[in-house]
């Protein structure tokens, strides 16, 4: 088990990657503290974890990470319950509104920034002192392929995540001396509730079938299909485990090869 005996926090619990991160962390032996704005999403993730039959210690804290005080409360409750924090998976995000930049709703951009940059940093900065005191830890930022391969109508989301990417590099540089690793997983298309819902929305609006849309996306992916969100979660789990002990400041592309750096 890659996270045996570790304590992890996973933000952004909900159908899709956030829940898959929490479930996979539990499967790999971690005690799991989970946060989301909606308690029902935490309850669903808890049911999925308990179904593993591993007696995983679980903490659920309803949290809006754009509120620094709520981040502080989440971290305090995690320390009170488990005594340490070994890994933080920053998965919470706000996609903003999808439209061309020339007609962008900048209020939507600010809302995305409040979560994707400032909220993520608020939670991270609450965790860092505890990792320093215990001699190290790992922080994993969930970023997006959109910052590397722009997609139509996602400029606001991409801008917020690009800002996070820069902050992450600086954090890796500053925190390395404390044995705190800071890495990013850049997710592309992920087959799960969010993408399925998006494709179904297009179909309902008179577009191609979900199957045809999926096939069109898959044509650009060397591995031949949209990766499952559970498999994408495994890549992030790797960055948080001790097998990645020599890695910090890295940007791991998790997209089936759709974006190929050169």
CSV table of C-alpha atoms in Angstrom, one decimal:
chain,number,residue,atom,x,y,z
A,1,UNK,CA,0.0,0.0,0.0
A,2,UNK,CA,1.5,3.3,-1.2
A,3,UNK,CA,0.1,5.4,1.6
A,4,UNK,CA,0.1,3.0,4.5
A,5,UNK,CA,0.0,4.8,7.8
A,6,UNK,CA,-0.3,8.3,6.2
A,7,UNK,CA,-2.8,11.0,6.9
A,8,UNK,CA,-4.1,12.8,3.8
A,9,UNK,CA,-6.5,15.7,3.2
A,10,UNK,CA,-8.4,15.7,-0.1
A,11,UNK,CA,-10.3,18.8,-1.0
A,12,UNK,CA,-13.0,19.1,-3.6
A,13,UNK,CA,-14.8,15.9,-2.8
A,14,UNK,CA,-17.6,15.2,-5.3
A,15,UNK,CA,-18.5,12.8,-8.1
A,16,UNK,CA,-15.4,12.3,-10.2
A,17,UNK,CA,-11.7,12.9,-9.4
A,18,UNK,CA,-12.1,14.3,-5.8
A,19,UNK,CA,-14.0,11.2,-4.7
A,20,UNK,CA,-11.7,8.9,-6.6
A,21,UNK,CA,-8.7,10.5,-4.9
A,22,UNK,CA,-10.2,9.9,-1.5
A,23,UNK,CA,-11.2,6.3,-2.3
A,24,UNK,CA,-7.8,5.4,-3.8
A,25,UNK,CA,-6.0,7.0,-0.8
A,26,UNK,CA,-8.0,4.8,1.5
A,27,UNK,CA,-7.3,1.8,-0.7
A,28,UNK,CA,-3.6,2.6,-0.4
A,29,UNK,CA,-3.8,2.6,3.4
A,30,UNK,CA,-4.2,6.2,4.4
A,31,UNK,CA,-6.5,7.8,7.0
A,32,UNK,CA,-8.6,10.3,5.0
A,33,UNK,CA,-9.8,13.8,5.9
A,34,UNK,CA,-12.2,15.0,3.2
A,35,UNK,CA,-13.7,18.4,2.5
A,36,UNK,CA,-16.3,19.8,0.2
A,37,UNK,CA,-18.9,22.6,0.4
A,38,UNK,CA,-21.8,20.0,0.2
A,39,UNK,CA,-22.1,17.5,3.1
A,40,UNK,CA,-24.0,15.0,0.9
A,41,UNK,CA,-20.9,14.6,-1.3
A,42,UNK,CA,-18.8,13.8,1.7
A,43,UNK,CA,-21.4,11.2,2.8
A,44,UNK,CA,-21.3,9.6,-0.7
A,45,UNK,CA,-17.5,9.4,-0.6
A,46,UNK,CA,-17.6,7.9,2.9
A,47,UNK,CA,-19.9,5.2,1.7
A,48,UNK,CA,-17.5,4.4,-1.2
A,49,UNK,CA,-14.6,4.2,1.2
A,50,UNK,CA,-16.4,2.1,3.8
A,51,UNK,CA,-17.4,-0.3,1.0
A,52,UNK,CA,-13.7,-1.2,0.7
A,53,UNK,CA,-13.9,-2.9,4.1
A,54,UNK,CA,-10.6,-1.6,5.3
A,55,UNK,CA,-11.8,0.2,8.5
A,56,UNK,CA,-10.4,3.4,7.1
A,57,UNK,CA,-10.3,6.3,9.6
A,58,UNK,CA,-12.4,9.1,8.0
A,59,UNK,CA,-12.9,12.7,8.8
A,60,UNK,CA,-15.6,14.8,7.0
A,61,UNK,CA,-15.5,18.6,7.2
A,62,UNK,CA,-17.9,20.8,5.1
A,63,UNK,CA,-15.5,23.5,3.8
A,64,UNK,CA,-15.5,26.3,1.3
A,65,UNK,CA,-11.8,26.7,0.7
A,66,UNK,CA,-12.2,30.2,-0.5
A,67,UNK,CA,-12.8,31.1,3.2
A,68,UNK,CA,-9.5,31.1,5.0
A,69,UNK,CA,-11.2,30.5,8.4
A,70,UNK,CA,-12.9,27.4,7.1
A,71,UNK,CA,-9.5,26.1,5.8
A,72,UNK,CA,-8.0,26.8,9.2
A,73,UNK,CA,-10.9,24.8,10.9
A,74,UNK,CA,-10.4,21.9,8.5
A,75,UNK,CA,-6.7,21.6,9.3
A,76,UNK,CA,-7.2,22.0,13.0
A,77,UNK,CA,-9.8,19.2,13.1
A,78,UNK,CA,-7.5,17.0,11.1
A,79,UNK,CA,-4.6,17.6,13.5
A,80,UNK,CA,-6.9,17.1,16.5
A,81,UNK,CA,-8.2,13.8,15.1
A,82,UNK,CA,-5.0,12.3,13.5
A,83,UNK,CA,-2.1,14.3,14.9
A,84,UNK,CA,-0.4,15.0,11.6
A,85,UNK,CA,-0.9,15.7,7.9
A,86,UNK,CA,1.3,13.8,5.5
A,87,UNK,CA,-0.3,14.6,2.1
A,88,UNK,CA,-2.6,17.3,0.8
A,89,UNK,CA,-4.4,16.7,-2.4
A,90,UNK,CA,-5.7,20.1,-3.7
A,91,UNK,CA,-8.5,18.9,-5.9
A,92,UNK,CA,-11.2,21.6,-5.3
A,93,UNK,CA,-11.9,23.8,-8.2
A,94,UNK,CA,-14.3,26.2,-9.8
A,95,UNK,CA,-14.6,25.8,-13.6
A,96,UNK,CA,-15.9,29.4,-14.1
A,97,UNK,CA,-18.1,30.1,-17.1
A,98,UNK,CA,-17.4,28.9,-20.6
A,99,UNK,CA,-17.3,31.6,-23.2
A,100,UNK,CA,-14.8,33.3,-25.6
A,101,UNK,CA,-12.4,35.7,-23.8
A,102,UNK,CA,-13.6,38.6,-25.9
A,103,UNK,CA,-17.0,38.4,-24.2
A,104,UNK,CA,-15.8,37.0,-20.9
A,105,UNK,CA,-17.6,37.5,-17.6
A,106,UNK,CA,-14.7,38.7,-15.5
A,107,UNK,CA,-16.8,38.2,-12.3
A,108,UNK,CA,-16.7,34.5,-13.2
A,109,UNK,CA,-13.0,34.7,-13.7
A,110,UNK,CA,-12.6,36.2,-10.2
A,111,UNK,CA,-14.8,33.5,-8.7
A,112,UNK,CA,-12.6,30.9,-10.3
A,113,UNK,CA,-9.5,32.6,-9.0
A,114,UNK,CA,-11.0,32.7,-5.5
A,115,UNK,CA,-11.1,28.9,-5.5
A,116,UNK,CA,-8.5,27.7,-7.9
A,117,UNK,CA,-5.7,30.0,-6.8
A,118,UNK,CA,-6.5,31.8,-3.6
A,119,UNK,CA,-8.6,29.0,-2.0
A,120,UNK,CA,-6.0,26.4,-2.9
A,121,UNK,CA,-3.2,28.5,-1.5
A,122,UNK,CA,-5.2,29.3,1.7
A,123,UNK,CA,-5.6,25.6,2.4
A,124,UNK,CA,-2.0,24.9,1.5
A,125,UNK,CA,-0.7,27.6,3.8
A,126,UNK,CA,-2.7,26.3,6.7
A,127,UNK,CA,-1.1,22.8,6.2
A,128,UNK,CA,2.5,23.9,5.7
A,129,UNK,CA,3.4,24.8,9.3
A,130,UNK,CA,2.3,21.3,10.5
A,131,UNK,CA,4.3,19.6,7.7
A,132,UNK,CA,7.4,21.7,8.7
A,133,UNK,CA,6.9,20.8,12.4
A,134,UNK,CA,6.7,17.1,11.6
A,135,UNK,CA,9.7,17.1,9.3
A,136,UNK,CA,8.1,16.9,5.9
A,137,UNK,CA,5.1,16.1,3.7
A,138,UNK,CA,3.8,16.2,0.2
A,139,UNK,CA,1.4,18.6,-1.5
A,140,UNK,CA,-0.2,17.6,-4.8
A,141,UNK,CA,-1.9,20.3,-6.9
A,142,UNK,CA,-4.5,19.1,-9.4
A,143,UNK,CA,-4.0,21.2,-12.5
A,144,UNK,CA,-5.3,21.0,-16.0
A,145,UNK,CA,-4.1,20.3,-19.6
A,146,UNK,CA,-5.9,23.5,-20.5
A,147,UNK,CA,-2.9,25.5,-19.3
A,148,UNK,CA,-0.7,23.5,-21.8
A,149,UNK,CA,-3.2,23.0,-24.6
A,150,UNK,CA,-5.8,25.8,-24.7
A,151,UNK,CA,-9.3,24.7,-25.4
A,152,UNK,CA,-12.1,26.9,-26.7
A,153,UNK,CA,-14.1,28.9,-24.1
A,154,UNK,CA,-12.0,27.9,-21.1
A,155,UNK,CA,-9.7,30.9,-20.9
A,156,UNK,CA,-10.8,31.9,-17.4
A,157,UNK,CA,-10.4,28.5,-15.9
A,158,UNK,CA,-7.0,28.1,-17.7
A,159,UNK,CA,-5.8,31.5,-16.4
A,160,UNK,CA,-6.6,30.6,-12.8
A,161,UNK,CA,-4.8,27.3,-13.1
A,162,UNK,CA,-1.8,28.9,-14.8
A,163,UNK,CA,-1.5,31.2,-11.9
A,164,UNK,CA,-1.6,28.2,-9.6
A,165,UNK,CA,1.1,26.5,-11.6
A,166,UNK,CA,3.5,29.5,-11.1
A,167,UNK,CA,2.7,29.6,-7.3
A,168,UNK,CA,3.4,25.8,-7.2
A,169,UNK,CA,6.9,26.2,-8.7
A,170,UNK,CA,7.7,28.9,-6.2
A,171,UNK,CA,6.4,26.7,-3.3
A,172,UNK,CA,8.5,23.8,-4.4
A,173,UNK,CA,11.6,26.0,-4.4
A,174,UNK,CA,10.8,27.5,-1.0
A,175,UNK,CA,9.6,24.4,0.9
A,176,UNK,CA,12.2,21.9,-0.3
A,177,UNK,CA,14.5,22.8,2.6
A,178,UNK,CA,11.8,21.5,5.0
A,179,UNK,CA,11.4,18.2,3.1
A,180,UNK,CA,8.0,19.3,1.8
A,181,UNK,CA,7.5,18.2,-1.8
A,182,UNK,CA,5.1,20.2,-4.1
A,183,UNK,CA,4.1,18.7,-7.4
A,184,UNK,CA,1.3,19.0,-9.9
A,185,UNK,CA,-0.8,16.5,-11.9
A,186,UNK,CA,-2.1,18.1,-15.1
A,187,UNK,CA,-5.4,16.3,-15.9
A,188,UNK,CA,-6.8,16.2,-19.4
A,189,UNK,CA,-10.2,14.7,-20.4
A,190,UNK,CA,-11.3,12.3,-17.6
A,191,UNK,CA,-14.1,9.8,-18.1
A,192,UNK,CA,-16.5,10.2,-15.2
A,193,UNK,CA,-19.6,12.1,-14.1
A,194,UNK,CA,-18.4,15.6,-15.1
A,195,UNK,CA,-17.4,14.7,-18.6
A,196,UNK,CA,-20.4,12.4,-19.1
A,197,UNK,CA,-22.7,15.2,-18.0
A,198,UNK,CA,-21.0,17.7,-20.3
A,199,UNK,CA,-21.3,15.4,-23.3
A,200,UNK,CA,-24.9,14.5,-22.5
A,201,UNK,CA,-25.7,18.2,-22.3
A,202,UNK,CA,-24.3,18.7,-25.8
A,203,UNK,CA,-26.4,15.8,-27.0
A,204,UNK,CA,-29.5,17.1,-25.4
A,205,UNK,CA,-28.9,20.5,-27.1
A,206,UNK,CA,-29.1,18.7,-30.5
A,207,UNK,CA,-25.4,17.7,-30.9
A,208,UNK,CA,-23.9,14.3,-31.7
A,209,UNK,CA,-24.5,11.3,-29.4
A,210,UNK,CA,-22.3,10.9,-26.3
A,211,UNK,CA,-20.6,7.9,-28.0
A,212,UNK,CA,-19.8,9.9,-31.1
A,213,UNK,CA,-18.4,12.8,-29.0
A,214,UNK,CA,-16.3,10.5,-27.0
A,215,UNK,CA,-14.9,8.9,-30.1
A,216,UNK,CA,-14.1,12.4,-31.5
A,217,UNK,CA,-12.1,13.3,-28.4
A,218,UNK,CA,-10.4,9.9,-28.3
A,219,UNK,CA,-9.0,10.5,-31.8
A,220,UNK,CA,-6.6,13.0,-30.3
A,221,UNK,CA,-5.5,10.6,-27.5
A,222,UNK,CA,-2.6,8.2,-28.4
A,223,UNK,CA,-3.8,5.6,-25.8
A,224,UNK,CA,-7.1,5.5,-27.7
A,225,UNK,CA,-9.7,6.6,-25.2
A,226,UNK,CA,-10.6,9.1,-22.6
A,227,UNK,CA,-8.8,8.0,-19.4
A,228,UNK,CA,-11.0,7.0,-16.5
A,229,UNK,CA,-11.0,9.4,-13.6
A,230,UNK,CA,-10.1,6.6,-11.2
A,231,UNK,CA,-7.0,5.9,-13.2
A,232,UNK,CA,-6.1,9.6,-13.3
A,233,UNK,CA,-6.4,9.6,-9.5
A,234,UNK,CA,-3.7,6.9,-9.3
A,235,UNK,CA,-1.2,9.2,-10.9
A,236,UNK,CA,-1.8,11.9,-8.3
A,237,UNK,CA,-1.6,9.3,-5.5
A,238,UNK,CA,1.9,8.4,-6.8
A,239,UNK,CA,3.1,12.0,-6.5
A,240,UNK,CA,1.9,11.9,-2.8
A,241,UNK,CA,3.6,8.7,-1.9
A,242,UNK,CA,7.1,7.9,-0.8
A,243,UNK,CA,8.0,6.4,-4.2
A,244,UNK,CA,8.1,10.0,-5.4
A,245,UNK,CA,10.5,11.1,-2.6
A,246,UNK,CA,13.0,12.6,-5.0
A,247,UNK,CA,10.4,14.5,-7.0
A,248,UNK,CA,9.4,18.1,-6.4
A,249,UNK,CA,8.3,20.9,-8.7
A,250,UNK,CA,7.3,18.4,-11.3
A,251,UNK,CA,4.4,18.7,-13.7
A,252,UNK,CA,3.0,15.2,-14.5
A,253,UNK,CA,0.8,15.1,-17.6
A,254,UNK,CA,-2.2,12.7,-17.1
A,255,UNK,CA,-4.1,12.7,-20.4
A,256,UNK,CA,-3.4,9.5,-22.3
A,257,UNK,CA,-0.8,11.4,-24.4
A,258,UNK,CA,-3.1,14.1,-25.8
A,259,UNK,CA,-0.6,16.7,-24.8
A,260,UNK,CA,3.0,15.7,-25.6
A,261,UNK,CA,5.6,18.1,-24.3
A,262,UNK,CA,8.7,18.7,-26.4
